[in-house]
Short mmCIF file of C-alpha atoms in Angstrom, two decimals:
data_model
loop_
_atom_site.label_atom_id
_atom_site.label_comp_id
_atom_site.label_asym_id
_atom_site.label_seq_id
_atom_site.Cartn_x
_atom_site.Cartn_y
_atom_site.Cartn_z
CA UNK O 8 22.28 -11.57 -42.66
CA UNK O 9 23.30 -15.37 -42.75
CA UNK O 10 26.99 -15.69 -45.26
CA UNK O 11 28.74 -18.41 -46.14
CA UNK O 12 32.54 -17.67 -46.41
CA UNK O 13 35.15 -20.20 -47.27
CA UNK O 14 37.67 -19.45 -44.55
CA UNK O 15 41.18 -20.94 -45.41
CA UNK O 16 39.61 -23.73 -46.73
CA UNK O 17 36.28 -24.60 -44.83
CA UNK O 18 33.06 -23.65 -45.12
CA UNK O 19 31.97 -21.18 -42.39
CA UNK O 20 28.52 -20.27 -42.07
CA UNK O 21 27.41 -17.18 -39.84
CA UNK O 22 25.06 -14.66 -39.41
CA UNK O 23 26.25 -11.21 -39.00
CA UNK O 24 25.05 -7.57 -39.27
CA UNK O 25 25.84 -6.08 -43.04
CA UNK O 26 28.53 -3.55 -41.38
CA UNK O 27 30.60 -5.59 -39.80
CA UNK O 28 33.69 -5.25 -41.56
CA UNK O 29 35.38 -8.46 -42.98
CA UNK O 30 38.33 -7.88 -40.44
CA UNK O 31 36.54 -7.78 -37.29
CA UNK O 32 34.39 -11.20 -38.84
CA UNK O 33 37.51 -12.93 -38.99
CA UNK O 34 39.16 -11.56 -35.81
CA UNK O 35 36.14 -11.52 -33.24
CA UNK O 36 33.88 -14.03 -34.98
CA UNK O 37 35.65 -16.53 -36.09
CA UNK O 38 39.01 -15.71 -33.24
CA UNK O 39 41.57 -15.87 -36.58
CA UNK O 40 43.43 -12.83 -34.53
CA UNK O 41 46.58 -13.66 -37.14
CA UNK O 42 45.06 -11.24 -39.31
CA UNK O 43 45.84 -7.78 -37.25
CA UNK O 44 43.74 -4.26 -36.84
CA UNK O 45 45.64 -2.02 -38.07
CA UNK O 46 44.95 2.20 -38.75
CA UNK O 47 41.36 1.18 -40.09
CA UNK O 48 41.94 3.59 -42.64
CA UNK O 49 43.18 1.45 -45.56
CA UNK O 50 46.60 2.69 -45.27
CA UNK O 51 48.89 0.47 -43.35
CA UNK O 52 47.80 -2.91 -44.74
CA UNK O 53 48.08 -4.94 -41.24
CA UNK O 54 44.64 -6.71 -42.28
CA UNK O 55 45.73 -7.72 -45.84
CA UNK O 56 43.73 -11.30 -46.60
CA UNK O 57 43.27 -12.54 -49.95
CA UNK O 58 39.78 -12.52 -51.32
CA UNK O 59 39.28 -14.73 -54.07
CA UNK O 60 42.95 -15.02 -54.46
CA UNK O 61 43.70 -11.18 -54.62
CA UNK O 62 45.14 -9.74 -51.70
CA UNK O 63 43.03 -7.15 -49.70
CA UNK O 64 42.66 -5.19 -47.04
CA UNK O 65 39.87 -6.23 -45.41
CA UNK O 66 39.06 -2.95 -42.80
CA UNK O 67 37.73 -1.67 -45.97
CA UNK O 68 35.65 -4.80 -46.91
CA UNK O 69 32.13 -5.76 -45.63
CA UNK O 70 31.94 -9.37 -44.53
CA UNK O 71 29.08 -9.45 -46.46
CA UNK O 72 31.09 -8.77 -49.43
CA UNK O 73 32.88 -12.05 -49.33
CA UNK O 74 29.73 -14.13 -48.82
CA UNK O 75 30.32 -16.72 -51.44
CA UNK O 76 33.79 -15.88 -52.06
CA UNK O 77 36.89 -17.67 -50.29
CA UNK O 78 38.96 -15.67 -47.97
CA UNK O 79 42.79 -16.95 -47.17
CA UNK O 80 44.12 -15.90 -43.90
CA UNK O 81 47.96 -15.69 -42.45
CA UNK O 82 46.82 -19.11 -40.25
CA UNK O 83 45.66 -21.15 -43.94
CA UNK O 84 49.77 -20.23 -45.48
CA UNK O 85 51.46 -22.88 -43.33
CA UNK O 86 51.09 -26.21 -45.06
CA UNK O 87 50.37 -28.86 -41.99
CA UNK O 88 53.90 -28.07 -39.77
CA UNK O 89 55.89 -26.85 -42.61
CA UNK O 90 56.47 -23.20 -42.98
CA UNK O 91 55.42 -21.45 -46.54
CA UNK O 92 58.39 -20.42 -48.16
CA UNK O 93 57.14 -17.04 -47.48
CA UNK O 94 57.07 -17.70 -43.60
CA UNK O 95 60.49 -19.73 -43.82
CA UNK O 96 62.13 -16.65 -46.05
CA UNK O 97 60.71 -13.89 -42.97
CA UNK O 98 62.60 -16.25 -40.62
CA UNK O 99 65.90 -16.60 -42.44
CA UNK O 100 66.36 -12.98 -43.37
CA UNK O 101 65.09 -11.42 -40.34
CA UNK O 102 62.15 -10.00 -42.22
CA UNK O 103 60.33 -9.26 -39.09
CA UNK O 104 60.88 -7.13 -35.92
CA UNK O 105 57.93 -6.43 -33.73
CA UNK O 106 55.52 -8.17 -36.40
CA UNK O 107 52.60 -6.28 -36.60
CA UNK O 108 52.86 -5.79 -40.17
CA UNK O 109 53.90 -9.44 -40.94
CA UNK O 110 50.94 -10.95 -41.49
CA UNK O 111 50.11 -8.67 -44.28
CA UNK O 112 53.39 -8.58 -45.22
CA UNK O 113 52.99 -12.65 -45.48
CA UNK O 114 49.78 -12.55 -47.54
CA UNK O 115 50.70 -9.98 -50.02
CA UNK O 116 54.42 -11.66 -50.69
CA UNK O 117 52.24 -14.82 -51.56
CA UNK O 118 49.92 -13.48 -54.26
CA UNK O 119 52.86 -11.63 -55.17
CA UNK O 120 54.94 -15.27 -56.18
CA UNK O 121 51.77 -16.73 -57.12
CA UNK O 122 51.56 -14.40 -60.26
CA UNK O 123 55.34 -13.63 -60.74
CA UNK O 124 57.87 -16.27 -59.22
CA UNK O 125 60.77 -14.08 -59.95
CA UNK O 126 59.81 -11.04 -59.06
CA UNK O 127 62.76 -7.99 -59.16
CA UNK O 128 63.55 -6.10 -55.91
CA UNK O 129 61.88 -2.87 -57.40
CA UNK O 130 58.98 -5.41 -58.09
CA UNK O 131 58.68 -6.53 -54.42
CA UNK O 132 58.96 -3.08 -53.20
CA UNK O 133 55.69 -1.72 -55.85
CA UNK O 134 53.63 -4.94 -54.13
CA UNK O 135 53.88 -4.05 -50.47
CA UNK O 136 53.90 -0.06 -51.10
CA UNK O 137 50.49 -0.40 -50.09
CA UNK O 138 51.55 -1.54 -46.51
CA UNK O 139 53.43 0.28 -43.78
CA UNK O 140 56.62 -1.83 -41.42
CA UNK O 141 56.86 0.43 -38.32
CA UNK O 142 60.11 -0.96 -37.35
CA UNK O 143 60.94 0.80 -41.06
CA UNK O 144 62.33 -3.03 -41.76
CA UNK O 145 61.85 -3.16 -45.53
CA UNK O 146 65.09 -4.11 -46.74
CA UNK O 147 64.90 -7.30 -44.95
CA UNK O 148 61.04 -7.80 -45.84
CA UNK O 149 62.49 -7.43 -49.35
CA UNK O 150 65.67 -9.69 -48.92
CA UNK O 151 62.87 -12.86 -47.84
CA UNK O 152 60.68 -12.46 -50.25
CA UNK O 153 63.73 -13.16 -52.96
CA UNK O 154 64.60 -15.74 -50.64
CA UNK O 155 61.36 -17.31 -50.81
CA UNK O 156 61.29 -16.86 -54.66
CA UNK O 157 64.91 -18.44 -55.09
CA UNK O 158 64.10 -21.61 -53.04
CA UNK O 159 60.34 -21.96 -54.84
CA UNK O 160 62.43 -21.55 -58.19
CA UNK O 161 65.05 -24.48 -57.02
CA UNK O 162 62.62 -26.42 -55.68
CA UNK O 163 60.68 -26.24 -58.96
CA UNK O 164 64.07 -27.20 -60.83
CA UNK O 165 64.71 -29.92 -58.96
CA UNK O 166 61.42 -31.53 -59.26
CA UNK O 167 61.96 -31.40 -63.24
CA UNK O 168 65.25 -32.56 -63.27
CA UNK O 169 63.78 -35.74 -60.87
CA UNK O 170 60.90 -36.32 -63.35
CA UNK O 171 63.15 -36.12 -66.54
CA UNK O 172 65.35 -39.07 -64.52
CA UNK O 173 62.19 -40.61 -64.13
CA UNK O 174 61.80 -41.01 -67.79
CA UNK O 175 65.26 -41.96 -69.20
CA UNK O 176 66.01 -45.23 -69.31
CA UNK W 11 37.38 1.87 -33.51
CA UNK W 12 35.96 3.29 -36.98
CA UNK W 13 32.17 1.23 -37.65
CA UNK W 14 29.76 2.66 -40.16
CA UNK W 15 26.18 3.34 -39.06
CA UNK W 16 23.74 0.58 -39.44
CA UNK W 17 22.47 -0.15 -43.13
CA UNK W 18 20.21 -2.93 -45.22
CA UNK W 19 22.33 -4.72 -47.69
CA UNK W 20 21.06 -5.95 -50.47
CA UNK W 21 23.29 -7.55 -53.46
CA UNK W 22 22.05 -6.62 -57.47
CA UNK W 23 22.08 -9.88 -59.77
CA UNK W 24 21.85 -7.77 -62.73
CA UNK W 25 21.96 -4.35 -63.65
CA UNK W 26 18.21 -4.12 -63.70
CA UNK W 27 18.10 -5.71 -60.91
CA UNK W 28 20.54 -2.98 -59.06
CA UNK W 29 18.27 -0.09 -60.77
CA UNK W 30 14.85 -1.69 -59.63
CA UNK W 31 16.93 -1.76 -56.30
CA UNK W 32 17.66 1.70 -55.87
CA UNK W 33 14.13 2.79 -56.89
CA UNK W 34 12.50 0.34 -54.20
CA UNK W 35 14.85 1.78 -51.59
CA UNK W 36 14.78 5.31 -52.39
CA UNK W 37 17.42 8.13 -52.37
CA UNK W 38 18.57 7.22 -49.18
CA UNK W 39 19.91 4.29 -50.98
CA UNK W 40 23.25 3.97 -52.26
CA UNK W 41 25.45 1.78 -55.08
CA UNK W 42 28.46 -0.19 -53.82
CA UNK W 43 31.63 -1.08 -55.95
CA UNK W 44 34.76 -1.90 -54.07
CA UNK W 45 33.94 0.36 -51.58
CA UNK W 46 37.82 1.59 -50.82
CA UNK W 47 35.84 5.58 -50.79
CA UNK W 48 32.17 4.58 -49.99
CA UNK W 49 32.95 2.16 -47.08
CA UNK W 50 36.16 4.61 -45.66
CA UNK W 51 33.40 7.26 -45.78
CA UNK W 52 30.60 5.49 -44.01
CA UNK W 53 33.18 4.43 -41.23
CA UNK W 54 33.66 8.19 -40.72
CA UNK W 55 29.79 8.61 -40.83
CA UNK W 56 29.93 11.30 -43.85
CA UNK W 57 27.93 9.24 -45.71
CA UNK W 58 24.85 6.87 -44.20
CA UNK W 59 23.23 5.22 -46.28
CA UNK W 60 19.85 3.49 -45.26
CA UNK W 61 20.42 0.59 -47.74
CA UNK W 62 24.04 -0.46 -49.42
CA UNK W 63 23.15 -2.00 -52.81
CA UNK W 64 26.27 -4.34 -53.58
CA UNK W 65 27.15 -4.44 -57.31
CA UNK W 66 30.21 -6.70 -57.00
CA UNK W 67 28.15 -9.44 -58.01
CA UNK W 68 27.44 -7.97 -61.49
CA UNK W 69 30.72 -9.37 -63.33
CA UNK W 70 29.24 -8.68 -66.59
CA UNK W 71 30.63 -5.17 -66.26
CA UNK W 72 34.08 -6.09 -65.87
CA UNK W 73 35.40 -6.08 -69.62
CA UNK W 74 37.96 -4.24 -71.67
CA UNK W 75 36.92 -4.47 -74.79
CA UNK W 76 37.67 -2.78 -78.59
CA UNK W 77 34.51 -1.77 -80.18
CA UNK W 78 35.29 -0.04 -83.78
CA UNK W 79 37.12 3.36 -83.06
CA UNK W 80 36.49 2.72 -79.25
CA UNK W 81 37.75 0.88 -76.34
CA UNK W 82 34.63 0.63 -73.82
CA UNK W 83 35.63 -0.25 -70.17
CA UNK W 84 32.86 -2.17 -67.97
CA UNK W 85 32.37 -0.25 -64.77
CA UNK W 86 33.38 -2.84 -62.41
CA UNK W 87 36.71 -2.61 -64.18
CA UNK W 88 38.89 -2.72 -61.48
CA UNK W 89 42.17 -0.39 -61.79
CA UNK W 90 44.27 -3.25 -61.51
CA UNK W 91 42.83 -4.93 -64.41
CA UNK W 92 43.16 -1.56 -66.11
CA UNK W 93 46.98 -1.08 -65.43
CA UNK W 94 47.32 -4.75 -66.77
CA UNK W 95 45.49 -4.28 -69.96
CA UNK W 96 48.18 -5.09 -73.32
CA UNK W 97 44.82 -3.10 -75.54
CA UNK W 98 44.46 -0.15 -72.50
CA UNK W 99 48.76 0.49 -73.13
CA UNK W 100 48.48 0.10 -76.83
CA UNK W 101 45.80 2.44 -77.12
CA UNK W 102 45.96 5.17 -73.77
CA UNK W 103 49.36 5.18 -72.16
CA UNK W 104 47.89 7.72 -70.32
CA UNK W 105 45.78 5.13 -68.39
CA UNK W 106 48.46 2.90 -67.15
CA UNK W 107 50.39 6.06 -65.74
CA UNK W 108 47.34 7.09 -63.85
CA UNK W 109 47.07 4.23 -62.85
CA UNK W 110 50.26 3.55 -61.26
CA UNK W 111 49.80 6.66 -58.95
CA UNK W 112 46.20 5.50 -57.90
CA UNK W 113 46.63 4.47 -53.94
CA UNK W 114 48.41 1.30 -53.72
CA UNK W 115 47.99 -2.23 -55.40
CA UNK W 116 45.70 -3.47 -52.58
CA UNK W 117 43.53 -0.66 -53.26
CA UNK W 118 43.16 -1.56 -57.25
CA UNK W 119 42.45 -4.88 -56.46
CA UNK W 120 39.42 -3.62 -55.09
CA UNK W 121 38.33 -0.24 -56.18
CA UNK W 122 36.52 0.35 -59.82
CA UNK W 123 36.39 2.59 -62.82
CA UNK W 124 32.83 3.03 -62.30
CA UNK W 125 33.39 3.99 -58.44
CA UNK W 126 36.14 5.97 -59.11
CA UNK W 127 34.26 8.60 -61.61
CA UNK W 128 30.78 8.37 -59.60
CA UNK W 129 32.68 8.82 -56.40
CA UNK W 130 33.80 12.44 -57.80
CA UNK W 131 36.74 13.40 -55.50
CA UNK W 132 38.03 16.90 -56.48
CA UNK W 133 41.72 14.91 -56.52
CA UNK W 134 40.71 11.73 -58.76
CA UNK W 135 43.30 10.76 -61.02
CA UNK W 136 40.92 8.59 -63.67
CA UNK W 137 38.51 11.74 -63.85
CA UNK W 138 41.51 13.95 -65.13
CA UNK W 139 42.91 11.03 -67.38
CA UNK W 140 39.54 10.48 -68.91
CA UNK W 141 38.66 14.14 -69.34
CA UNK W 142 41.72 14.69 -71.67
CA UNK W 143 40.88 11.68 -73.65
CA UNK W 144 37.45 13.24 -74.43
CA UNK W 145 35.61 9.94 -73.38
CA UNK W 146 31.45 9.17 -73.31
CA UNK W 147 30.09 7.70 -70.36
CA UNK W 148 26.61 5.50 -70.24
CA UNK W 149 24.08 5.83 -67.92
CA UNK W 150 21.34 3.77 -67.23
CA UNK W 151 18.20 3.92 -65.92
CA UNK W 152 14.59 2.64 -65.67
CA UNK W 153 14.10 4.41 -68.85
CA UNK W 154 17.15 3.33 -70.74
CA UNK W 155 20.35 4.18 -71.24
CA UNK W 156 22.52 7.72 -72.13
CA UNK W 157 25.63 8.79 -73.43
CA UNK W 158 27.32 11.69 -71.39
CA UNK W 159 30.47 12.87 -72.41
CA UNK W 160 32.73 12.99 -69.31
CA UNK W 161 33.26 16.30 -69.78
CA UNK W 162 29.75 16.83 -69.00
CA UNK W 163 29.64 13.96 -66.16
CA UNK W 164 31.12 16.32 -63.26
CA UNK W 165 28.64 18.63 -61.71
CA UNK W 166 30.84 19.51 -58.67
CA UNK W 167 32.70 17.57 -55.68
CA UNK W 168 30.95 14.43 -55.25
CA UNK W 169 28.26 15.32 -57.37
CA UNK W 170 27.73 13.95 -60.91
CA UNK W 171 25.34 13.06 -64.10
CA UNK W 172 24.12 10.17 -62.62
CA UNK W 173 20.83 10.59 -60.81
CA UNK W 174 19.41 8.56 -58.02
CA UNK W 175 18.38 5.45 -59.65
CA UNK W 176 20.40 5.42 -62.54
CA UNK W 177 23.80 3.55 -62.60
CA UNK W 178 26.71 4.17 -64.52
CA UNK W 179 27.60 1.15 -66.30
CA UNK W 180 30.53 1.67 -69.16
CA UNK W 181 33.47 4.17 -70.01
CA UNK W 182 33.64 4.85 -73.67
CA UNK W 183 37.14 5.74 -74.78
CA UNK W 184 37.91 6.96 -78.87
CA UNK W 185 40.70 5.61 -80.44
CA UNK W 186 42.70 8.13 -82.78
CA UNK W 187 45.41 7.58 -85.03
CA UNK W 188 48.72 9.45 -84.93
CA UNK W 189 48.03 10.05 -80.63
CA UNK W 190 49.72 9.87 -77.83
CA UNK W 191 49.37 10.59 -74.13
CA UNK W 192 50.39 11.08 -70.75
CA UNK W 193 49.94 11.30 -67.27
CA UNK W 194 52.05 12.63 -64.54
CA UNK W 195 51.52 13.37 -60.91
CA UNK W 196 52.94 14.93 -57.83
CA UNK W 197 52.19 13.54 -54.32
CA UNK W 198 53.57 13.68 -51.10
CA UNK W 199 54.50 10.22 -50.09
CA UNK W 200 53.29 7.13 -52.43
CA UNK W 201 49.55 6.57 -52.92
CA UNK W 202 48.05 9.75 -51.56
CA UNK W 203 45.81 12.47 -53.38
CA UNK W 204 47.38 14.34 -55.70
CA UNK W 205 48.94 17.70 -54.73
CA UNK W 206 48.56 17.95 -58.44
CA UNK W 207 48.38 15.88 -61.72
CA UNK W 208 47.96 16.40 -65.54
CA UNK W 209 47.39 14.50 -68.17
CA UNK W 210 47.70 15.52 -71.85
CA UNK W 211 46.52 13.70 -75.34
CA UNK W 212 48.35 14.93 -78.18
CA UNK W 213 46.72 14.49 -81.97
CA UNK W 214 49.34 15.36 -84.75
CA UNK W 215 48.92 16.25 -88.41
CA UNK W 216 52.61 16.56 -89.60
CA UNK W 217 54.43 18.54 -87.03
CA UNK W 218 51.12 20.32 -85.85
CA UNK W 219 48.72 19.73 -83.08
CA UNK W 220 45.62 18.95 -84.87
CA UNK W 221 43.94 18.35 -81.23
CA UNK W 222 44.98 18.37 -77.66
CA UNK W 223 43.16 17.14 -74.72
CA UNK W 224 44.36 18.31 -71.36
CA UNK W 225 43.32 16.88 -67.93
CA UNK W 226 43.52 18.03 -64.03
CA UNK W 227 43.20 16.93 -61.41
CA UNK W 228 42.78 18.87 -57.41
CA UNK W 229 43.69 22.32 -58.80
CA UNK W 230 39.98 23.20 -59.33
CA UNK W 231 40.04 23.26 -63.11
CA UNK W 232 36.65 23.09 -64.05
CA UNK W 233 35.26 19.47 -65.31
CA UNK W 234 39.33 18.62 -64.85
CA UNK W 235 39.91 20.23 -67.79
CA UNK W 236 42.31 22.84 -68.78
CA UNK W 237 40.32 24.09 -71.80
CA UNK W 238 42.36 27.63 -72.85
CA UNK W 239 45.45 25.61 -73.32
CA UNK W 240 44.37 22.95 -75.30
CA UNK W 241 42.49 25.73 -77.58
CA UNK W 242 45.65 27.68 -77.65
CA UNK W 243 48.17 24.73 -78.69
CA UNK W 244 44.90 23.54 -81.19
CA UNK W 245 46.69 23.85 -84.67
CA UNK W 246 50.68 24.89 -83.53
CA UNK W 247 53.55 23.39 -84.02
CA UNK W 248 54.13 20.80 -81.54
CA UNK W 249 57.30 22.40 -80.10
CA UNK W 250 58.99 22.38 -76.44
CA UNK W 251 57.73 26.09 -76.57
CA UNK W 252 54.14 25.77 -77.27
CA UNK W 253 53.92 22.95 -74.41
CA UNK W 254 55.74 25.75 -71.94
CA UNK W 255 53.07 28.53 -73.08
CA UNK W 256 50.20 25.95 -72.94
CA UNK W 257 51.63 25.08 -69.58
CA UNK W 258 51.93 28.36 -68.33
CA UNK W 259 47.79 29.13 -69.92
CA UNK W 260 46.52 25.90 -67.76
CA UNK W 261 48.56 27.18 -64.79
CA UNK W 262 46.39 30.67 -64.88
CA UNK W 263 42.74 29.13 -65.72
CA UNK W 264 42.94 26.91 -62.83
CA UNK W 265 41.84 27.45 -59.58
CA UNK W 266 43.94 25.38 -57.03
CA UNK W 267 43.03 26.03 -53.32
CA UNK W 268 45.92 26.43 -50.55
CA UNK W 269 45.86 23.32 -47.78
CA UNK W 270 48.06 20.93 -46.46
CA UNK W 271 49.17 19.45 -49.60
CA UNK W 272 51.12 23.17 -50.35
CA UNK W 273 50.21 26.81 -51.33
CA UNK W 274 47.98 28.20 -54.21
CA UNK W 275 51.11 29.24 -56.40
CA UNK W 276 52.87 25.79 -55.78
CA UNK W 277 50.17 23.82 -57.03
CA UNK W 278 50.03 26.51 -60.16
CA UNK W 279 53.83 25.93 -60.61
CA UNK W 280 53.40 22.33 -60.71
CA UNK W 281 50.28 22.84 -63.53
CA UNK W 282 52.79 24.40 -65.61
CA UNK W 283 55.60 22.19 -65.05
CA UNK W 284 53.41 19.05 -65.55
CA UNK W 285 51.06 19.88 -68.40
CA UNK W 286 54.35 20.59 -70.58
CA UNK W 287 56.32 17.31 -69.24
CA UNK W 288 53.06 15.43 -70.37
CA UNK W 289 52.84 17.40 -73.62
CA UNK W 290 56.19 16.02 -74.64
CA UNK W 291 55.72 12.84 -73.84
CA UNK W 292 52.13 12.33 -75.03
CA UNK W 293 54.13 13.68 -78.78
CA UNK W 294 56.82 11.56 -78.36
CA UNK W 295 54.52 8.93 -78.07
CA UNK W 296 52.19 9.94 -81.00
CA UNK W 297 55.44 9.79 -83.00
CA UNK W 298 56.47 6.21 -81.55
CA UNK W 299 59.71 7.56 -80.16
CA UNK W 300 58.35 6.47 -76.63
#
């Protein structure tokens, strides 16, 4: 069956068979291997992509099921060379160790900002319970996506402050 | 590497569409939502269906909406939408807990009311919630549409009202005045099945319980529903007591089986325990104190 999936972005256009799962179309078709196999049981969220904007995990999606939709991959959250503050905030507070889980980690932390720029620790934790760090490194995973959220949040302020300069005389 | 066996695919545009679907295809046929049971299940080959009929598409039934004395939920209401809902938390507390214990917040992103109740799991969490609240279901079919109370939906794991070629399309919830409710579960790490879960709507007249609805869920209670207590709180005074005894009455009627979520009287301990913990709060909440 012939989909048209909006892959970080672009337009892709393939034809695949109806069970290939949305995973394997984006590892093995399309060689975005950022987004990892995990258990393949929808428990350890290693192959979380956002769908439409919400994050997924897509072992337990169809790539048929996002024909028509746009699909946002851990390669699309870099903007050009610079880091999302998501990526940067990993970095800085050692929020990874062997990485398997990061790119899931990356995606979820994203949408999570998206909808609530300040979220609380307890509120970080409820977002990726849905996804399993091996290395058991969730206090750091934690610790960078407040990171992330602080500089986003002085960024923001500083961008007001420059436009209300802007505008006084 | 887990791959389901091969299928058709075919996506519904309407409702009528996804019925005149299923009828071309036959009972070999079978209704998609989000998939996070159907497609787990075809990976594992316990379900293989000749032709996947995709009803994502069909955004029409994705609405919470107030309707006189009811709130009507859209089947392809997705739990997260659910546990956001400001008129769902007003109206059902009850929902939002179950809600919260439902997998994990990838999983609601995806998976539906509508798949959720026709999926029928012994262990489902909405089946219990929506049992105590004494919701209506609507089916619909080729020859128009029913109203089955959910207490009649469940004909036995996996197995429900809705026939081949019919489609479950909207959850029907009544509102009631002076009512609270609850839900409470206990699980073994975060987002698994239920070792076991109640859920309790409490209707007072004064200090009396002018009409309880109490839910189950994987303890083998019988539509989820722990019908002796509720008819022996019916009319008492809503007291700590009366929630232990009606605790203690669901605890006996229901028929939990021993596995490796814990023993037969650990899940009946937990009954009692939880069915009076979600007593009191469901009548805390009917009297605003919560």
């Amino acid at each position: 069956m012939e989909i048209t999936v909006r892959v970080n972005g672009e337009q892709v256009v393939r034809d695949v068979e109806p069970r290939l799962l949305l995973t394997h179309f984006l590892r093995d078709e399309l060689r975005l291997t950022g987004t990892h196999w995990g258990c393949d049981t929808t428990n350890c969220g290693a192959c979380v992509v956002r769908l439409d904007g919400s994050p997924v995990k897509s072992c337990t999606v169809l790539a048929v099921m996002a024909d028509g939709a746009s699909v946002d991959t851990v390669e699309g959250l870099a903007h050009g060379a610079e880091l999302d503050p998501v990526q940067e905030g990993f970095v800085t507070c050692h929020g990874l160790q062997c990485g398997f889980c990061t790119p899931g980690m990356l995606m979820t932390s994203r949408a999570l900002l998206d909808r609530d720029p300040d979220p609380s620790p307890q509120a970080i934790r409820e977002a990726i319970s849905g996804q399993v760090c091996r290395c058991t490194g969730y206090e750091n995973i934690v610790r960078a996506v407040r990171w992330a959220a602080e500089k986003e949040t002085a960024e923001e302020t500083a961008e007001k402050e420059a436009s209300k300069e802007e505008v006084t005389p | 590497m887990q791959v389901p066996a091969q299928f058709a695919y075919e996506k519904a545009t309407s409702v009528d569409d996804a019925i005149e679907l299923l009828a071309r295809h036959g009972p070999e046929s079978l209704i998609v939502a989000g998939g996070h049971s159907l497609i787990p299940m075809m990976k594992l080959r316990l379900a293989e269906p000749s032709t996947l009929i995709d009803i994502n598409g069909l955004t029409d039934l994705d609405y919470i909406r107030v309707e006189g004395d009811q709130v009507r939920l859209g089947a392809m209401t997705r739990h997260a939408t659910v546990l956001e809902s400001a008129v769902v938390r007003e109206h059902f507390p009850i929902l939002p807990d179950a809600e919260r214990t439902i997998a994990d917040p990838l999983v609601r992103n995806r998976g539906t009311v509508g798949g959720s109740l026709c999926q029928a799991d012994p262990s489902e969490d909405l089946s219990a919630a929506f049992s105590a609240l004494r919701a209506d279901v609507v089916i619909r079919g080729a020859e128009g549409q029913r109203v089955v109370p959910v207490r009649e939906f469940h004909h036995g794991p996996y197995e429900t009202a809705v026939a081949h070629g019919e489609l479950l399309i909207e959850v029907r919830v009544p509102i009631r005045t002076r009512t609270g409710s609850a839900y409470q579960k206990v699980e073994r790490r975060a987002g698994d099945w239920a070792v076991a879960s109640a859920g309790s709507v409490v209707s007072l007249d004064g200090d009396t319980v002018a009409e309880a609805g109490i839910g189950l869920t994987a303890v083998g209670a019988s539509h989820f529903v722990a019908a002796e207590a509720e008819d022996a709180l019916r009319g008492r005074p809503a007291t700590d007591e009366a929630f232990t005894e009606a605790g203690r009455i669901a605890a006996e009627h229901c028929a939990p089986s021993a596995d490796q979520r814990g023993p037969v009287d650990y899940k009946r301990a937990l009954v009692a325990e939880l069915v009076a913990r979600t007593l009191q709060r469901a009548t805390a909440r009917a009297r605003g104190e919560a």
